[in-house]
GROMACS .gro file of C-alpha atoms in nm:
model
  251
    1MET     CA    1  -0.432  -0.888  -1.800
    2LEU     CA    2  -0.233  -0.789  -1.518
    3ILE     CA    3   0.083  -1.028  -1.620
    4MET     CA    4   0.070  -0.851  -1.959
    5SER     CA    5   0.068  -0.492  -1.796
    6TRP     CA    6   0.354  -0.613  -1.583
    7VAL     CA    7   0.541  -0.741  -1.869
    8GLY     CA    8   0.484  -0.397  -2.056
    9ASP     CA    9   0.620  -0.199  -1.790
   10LEU     CA   10   0.907  -0.407  -1.722
   11VAL     CA   11   1.001  -0.383  -2.112
   12SER     CA   12   0.939  -0.007  -2.090
   13LYS     CA   13   1.192   0.046  -1.802
   14ILE     CA   14   1.447  -0.202  -2.011
   15ARG     CA   15   1.432   0.040  -2.297
   16GLY     CA   16   1.473   0.349  -2.098
   17GLY     CA   17   1.129   0.413  -1.932
   18ASN     CA   18   0.805   0.525  -2.054
   19GLN     CA   19   0.725   0.907  -2.117
   20GLU     CA   20   0.625   0.977  -1.809
   21ASP     CA   21   0.914   0.843  -1.627
   22ARG     CA   22   1.159   1.002  -1.837
   23GLU     CA   23   0.989   1.341  -1.756
   24ILE     CA   24   0.970   1.268  -1.398
   25LYS     CA   25   1.355   1.207  -1.407
   26LYS     CA   26   1.418   1.552  -1.574
   27LEU     CA   27   1.268   1.685  -1.180
   28ARG     CA   28   1.560   1.511  -1.014
   29PRO     CA   29   1.779   1.753  -0.758
   30ASN     CA   30   2.147   1.826  -0.934
   31LYS     CA   31   2.438   1.753  -0.713
   32LYS     CA   32   2.416   2.139  -0.592
   33HIS     CA   33   2.086   2.042  -0.481
   34VAL     CA   34   2.175   1.717  -0.311
   35ASN     CA   35   2.486   1.893  -0.157
   36ASN     CA   36   2.285   2.160  -0.012
   37MET     CA   37   2.027   1.882   0.133
   38ILE     CA   38   2.322   1.712   0.328
   39SER     CA   39   2.444   2.021   0.454
   40SER     CA   40   2.137   2.133   0.580
   41TRP     CA   41   2.036   1.769   0.691
   42LEU     CA   42   2.336   1.780   0.965
   43ILE     CA   43   2.109   2.042   1.143
   44ILE     CA   44   1.758   1.910   1.063
   45HIS     CA   45   1.843   1.527   1.158
   46LYS     CA   46   1.885   1.671   1.546
   47GLU     CA   47   1.572   1.813   1.561
   48MET     CA   48   1.372   1.565   1.354
   49GLU     CA   49   1.089   1.544   1.616
   50ARG     CA   50   1.034   1.929   1.631
   51VAL     CA   51   1.034   1.944   1.256
   52GLY     CA   52   0.770   1.701   1.241
   53ILE     CA   53   0.557   1.830   1.482
   54LEU     CA   54   0.584   2.175   1.341
   55MET     CA   55   0.514   2.045   0.985
   56PHE     CA   56   0.177   1.864   1.100
   57MET     CA   57   0.071   2.154   1.289
   58GLY     CA   58   0.078   2.367   0.968
   59ILE     CA   59  -0.097   2.083   0.753
   60PHE     CA   60  -0.351   2.073   1.033
   61GLU     CA   61  -0.414   2.450   1.018
   62LYS     CA   62  -0.406   2.521   0.630
   63HIS     CA   63  -0.602   2.225   0.552
   64PRO     CA   64  -0.831   2.125   0.849
   65GLY     CA   65  -0.992   1.852   0.661
   66VAL     CA   66  -0.688   1.678   0.640
   67ALA     CA   67  -0.666   1.612   1.043
   68ALA     CA   68  -0.940   1.365   1.023
   69MET     CA   69  -0.732   1.126   0.839
   70PHE     CA   70  -0.437   1.105   1.135
   71VAL     CA   71  -0.652   1.197   1.455
   72ASP     CA   72  -0.994   1.118   1.592
   73LYS     CA   73  -1.074   1.503   1.624
   74PRO     CA   74  -0.980   1.735   1.324
   75ASN     CA   75  -0.967   2.040   1.540
   76TRP     CA   76  -0.596   2.094   1.563
   77ARG     CA   77  -0.621   2.410   1.797
   78GLY     CA   78  -0.680   2.136   2.092
   79GLU     CA   79  -1.059   2.220   2.150
   80ASN     CA   80  -1.275   1.900   2.226
   81GLN     CA   81  -0.969   1.678   2.075
   82SER     CA   82  -0.912   1.324   2.166
   83PRO     CA   83  -0.672   1.252   2.492
   84ASN     CA   84  -0.398   1.115   2.270
   85TYR     CA   85  -0.421   1.388   1.987
   86GLU     CA   86  -0.074   1.505   2.011
   87LYS     CA   87   0.090   1.161   2.059
   88LYS     CA   88  -0.059   1.102   1.740
   89MET     CA   89   0.040   1.425   1.584
   90GLU     CA   90   0.407   1.342   1.717
   91ASP     CA   91   0.387   0.974   1.587
   92HIS     CA   92   0.308   1.078   1.248
   93GLY     CA   93   0.548   1.357   1.231
   94ILE     CA   94   0.829   1.149   1.338
   95ARG     CA   95   0.699   0.858   1.106
   96PHE     CA   96   0.759   1.110   0.811
   97MET     CA   97   1.077   1.231   0.913
   98LYS     CA   98   1.199   0.853   0.932
   99LEU     CA   99   1.111   0.825   0.565
  100LEU     CA  100   1.297   1.152   0.461
  101GLN     CA  101   1.610   0.986   0.684
  102ASP     CA  102   1.572   0.715   0.457
  103ILE     CA  103   1.571   0.876   0.146
  104MET     CA  104   1.882   1.092   0.264
  105ASP     CA  105   2.074   0.730   0.356
  106LEU     CA  106   2.000   0.583   0.012
  107MET     CA  107   2.112   0.940  -0.167
  108PRO     CA  108   2.246   0.927  -0.441
  109ASN     CA  109   2.104   0.587  -0.507
  110TRP     CA  110   1.795   0.712  -0.723
  111ILE     CA  111   1.699   0.359  -0.825
  112ASP     CA  112   1.615   0.261  -0.464
  113ILE     CA  113   1.474   0.589  -0.384
  114ASP     CA  114   1.238   0.605  -0.692
  115TYR     CA  115   1.115   0.221  -0.586
  116THR     CA  116   1.045   0.391  -0.209
  117LEU     CA  117   0.870   0.645  -0.337
  118LEU     CA  118   0.650   0.439  -0.586
  119GLN     CA  119   0.575   0.217  -0.311
  120LEU     CA  120   0.460   0.482  -0.083
  121GLY     CA  121   0.239   0.612  -0.350
  122ARG     CA  122   0.091   0.280  -0.380
  123ARG     CA  123   0.026   0.261  -0.023
  124HIS     CA  124  -0.155   0.598  -0.035
  125PHE     CA  125  -0.404   0.484  -0.268
  126THR     CA  126  -0.459   0.140  -0.075
  127TYR     CA  127  -0.491   0.354   0.232
  128LYS     CA  128  -0.773   0.570   0.025
  129VAL     CA  129  -0.577   0.871   0.098
  130PRO     CA  130  -0.669   1.177  -0.146
  131MET     CA  131  -0.412   1.212  -0.412
  132GLU     CA  132  -0.429   1.594  -0.370
  133LEU     CA  133  -0.275   1.520  -0.013
  134ILE     CA  134   0.053   1.427  -0.146
  135ASP     CA  135   0.117   1.790  -0.255
  136VAL     CA  136   0.082   1.957   0.084
  137PHE     CA  137   0.376   1.793   0.281
  138GLY     CA  138   0.657   1.967   0.083
  139SER     CA  139   0.537   2.333   0.147
  140GLN     CA  140   0.495   2.237   0.527
  141PHE     CA  141   0.791   2.066   0.547
  142LEU     CA  142   0.955   2.435   0.455
  143TYR     CA  143   0.741   2.635   0.689
  144ALA     CA  144   0.879   2.397   0.984
  145LEU     CA  145   1.250   2.424   0.852
  146GLN     CA  146   1.259   2.797   0.896
  147PRO     CA  147   1.261   2.812   1.291
  148VAL     CA  148   1.481   2.504   1.312
  149LEU     CA  149   1.753   2.607   1.071
  150GLU     CA  150   1.718   2.992   1.207
  151ARG     CA  151   2.011   3.181   1.104
  152GLU     CA  152   2.128   2.900   0.858
  153TYR     CA  153   1.846   2.892   0.664
  154CYS     CA  154   1.887   3.035   0.303
  155ASN     CA  155   1.777   3.034  -0.036
  156GLU     CA  156   1.975   2.765  -0.153
  157TYR     CA  157   1.868   2.528   0.116
  158GLU     CA  158   1.500   2.647   0.041
  159ASN     CA  159   1.556   2.568  -0.303
  160ALA     CA  160   1.725   2.255  -0.271
  161TRP     CA  161   1.447   2.098  -0.066
  162ALA     CA  162   1.192   2.245  -0.281
  163THR     CA  163   1.311   2.074  -0.558
  164MET     CA  164   1.350   1.759  -0.375
  165PHE     CA  165   0.997   1.744  -0.268
  166ASN     CA  166   0.882   1.841  -0.608
  167TYR     CA  167   1.053   1.512  -0.708
  168ILE     CA  168   0.904   1.308  -0.416
  169GLU     CA  169   0.552   1.395  -0.500
  170ASN     CA  170   0.563   1.328  -0.864
  171ARG     CA  171   0.702   0.974  -0.805
  172MET     CA  172   0.433   0.930  -0.523
  173ARG     CA  173   0.164   1.021  -0.769
  174GLN     CA  174   0.282   0.840  -1.044
  175GLY     CA  175   0.311   0.516  -0.783
  176TYR     CA  176  -0.059   0.626  -0.686
  177ARG     CA  177  -0.172   0.585  -1.043
  178CYS     CA  178  -0.012   0.271  -1.128
  179ALA     CA  179  -0.180   0.110  -0.817
  180GLU     CA  180  -0.535   0.283  -0.924
  181LYS     CA  181  -0.477   0.132  -1.295
  182ASP     CA  182  -0.377  -0.238  -1.154
  183GLU     CA  183  -0.694  -0.180  -0.919
  184SER     CA  184  -0.931  -0.098  -1.227
  185ASN     CA  185  -0.770  -0.372  -1.429
  186LYS     CA  186  -0.843  -0.640  -1.145
  187SER     CA  187  -1.201  -0.508  -1.138
  188SER     CA  188  -1.237  -0.560  -1.519
  189GLU     CA  189  -1.126  -0.919  -1.486
  190GLU     CA  190  -1.340  -1.001  -1.182
  191ALA     CA  191  -1.636  -0.861  -1.411
  192PHE     CA  192  -1.577  -1.131  -1.674
  193LYS     CA  193  -1.473  -1.397  -1.469
  194LEU     CA  194  -1.664  -1.750  -1.487
  195PRO     CA  195  -1.830  -1.907  -1.230
  196PRO     CA  196  -1.631  -2.223  -1.084
  197MET     CA  197  -1.734  -2.535  -1.244
  198VAL     CA  198  -1.839  -2.777  -1.015
  199SER     CA  199  -1.669  -3.178  -1.036
  200THR     CA  200  -1.968  -3.432  -1.117
  201SER     CA  201  -1.794  -3.708  -0.896
  202SER     CA  202  -1.712  -3.493  -0.632
  203HIS     CA  203  -2.096  -3.384  -0.644
  204ILE     CA  204  -2.215  -3.741  -0.660
  205ALA     CA  205  -1.977  -3.855  -0.346
  206ASN     CA  206  -2.090  -3.587  -0.136
  207THR     CA  207  -2.470  -3.672  -0.221
  208TYR     CA  208  -2.415  -4.019  -0.106
  209THR     CA  209  -2.184  -3.952   0.170
  210THR     CA  210  -2.293  -4.217   0.460
  211SER     CA  211  -2.181  -4.341   0.784
  212PRO     CA  212  -1.924  -4.611   0.825
  213LYS     CA  213  -2.185  -4.856   0.996
  214LYS     CA  214  -2.426  -4.818   0.683
  215LEU     CA  215  -2.100  -4.851   0.440
  216GLN     CA  216  -2.034  -5.194   0.639
  217HIS     CA  217  -2.392  -5.319   0.577
  218ALA     CA  218  -2.376  -5.271   0.194
  219LYS     CA  219  -2.029  -5.472   0.182
  220ILE     CA  220  -2.201  -5.745   0.376
  221ALA     CA  221  -2.495  -5.745   0.110
  222SER     CA  222  -2.240  -5.742  -0.174
  223ARG     CA  223  -2.100  -6.066  -0.036
  224GLY     CA  224  -2.441  -6.233  -0.014
  225GLY     CA  225  -2.559  -6.132   0.341
  226LYS     CA  226  -2.871  -5.931   0.406
  227SER     CA  227  -2.948  -5.659   0.136
  228HIS     CA  228  -2.989  -5.314   0.279
  229SER     CA  229  -3.030  -5.003   0.089
  230LEU     CA  230  -2.873  -4.697   0.245
  231GLY     CA  231  -3.203  -4.534   0.312
  232GLY     CA  232  -3.326  -4.817   0.537
  233ASN     CA  233  -3.381  -5.231   0.547
  234THR     CA  234  -3.523  -5.395   0.265
  235PRO     CA  235  -3.589  -5.773   0.308
  236SER     CA  236  -3.373  -5.973   0.084
  237ASN     CA  237  -3.533  -6.230  -0.161
  238GLY     CA  238  -3.244  -6.453  -0.166
  239ASN     CA  239  -3.045  -6.269  -0.429
  240SER     CA  240  -2.780  -6.040  -0.301
  241SER     CA  241  -2.833  -5.710  -0.435
  242VAL     CA  242  -2.663  -5.345  -0.383
  243THR     CA  243  -2.814  -5.041  -0.476
  244LEU     CA  244  -2.649  -4.776  -0.684
  245SER     CA  245  -2.554  -4.542  -0.408
  246ASP     CA  246  -2.378  -4.849  -0.213
  247LYS     CA  247  -2.172  -4.906  -0.489
  248VAL     CA  248  -2.080  -4.505  -0.541
  249VAL     CA  249  -2.005  -4.531  -0.160
  250GLU     CA  250  -1.739  -4.830  -0.199
  251ILE     CA  251  -1.565  -4.665  -0.511
   0.00000   0.00000   0.00000
């Protein structure tokens, strides 16, 4: 089932993508947007840590419940927070900005950018992050951008980054939904999976497993010596006899 789904997706991409993919491609930033992002990034990348921290502070202020997913204490104001609260917030901010750095380095290779964003969306599903959380980063990035760019901040820069984050969010949601669909298909397959078959020969061999000493006694009995069953000693009546269990073990 999963293989057929994967093949179907591949054929769809070869033919130009499915309807959802084509609609998302229309949201890509144009050349003017890209040029404005590159121009502003010359300033932003020097203040990556500051932008990341301001961004997450804004997220925790406007979406208090989100903080619980990133730090031990969801109180962003610093009351009763864990000792490493600020360090964790800083780490997440830097991690996000490094992702943005990777995207800027790939610009304008949209194939690799799309792959990066789709995989990121898949990981968010794996981490059980609510899909709606994906939509909060763009607005908070713009919130953090103003004090960093200061006089350089302009409508052109704002529009370029707003367009880019709209594209990022849509690609991530697409990856999220793909992972969700794969998980659903996997669960359906598991529900109809038959229990494993037990090999008869291995079952018999396991049933009659015995020690090397008893196995040696069985071989002696088969050559005309004293006959022993594997369960204990049995006097011989003059005929060499080997029980069924002995033969199974020898085989």
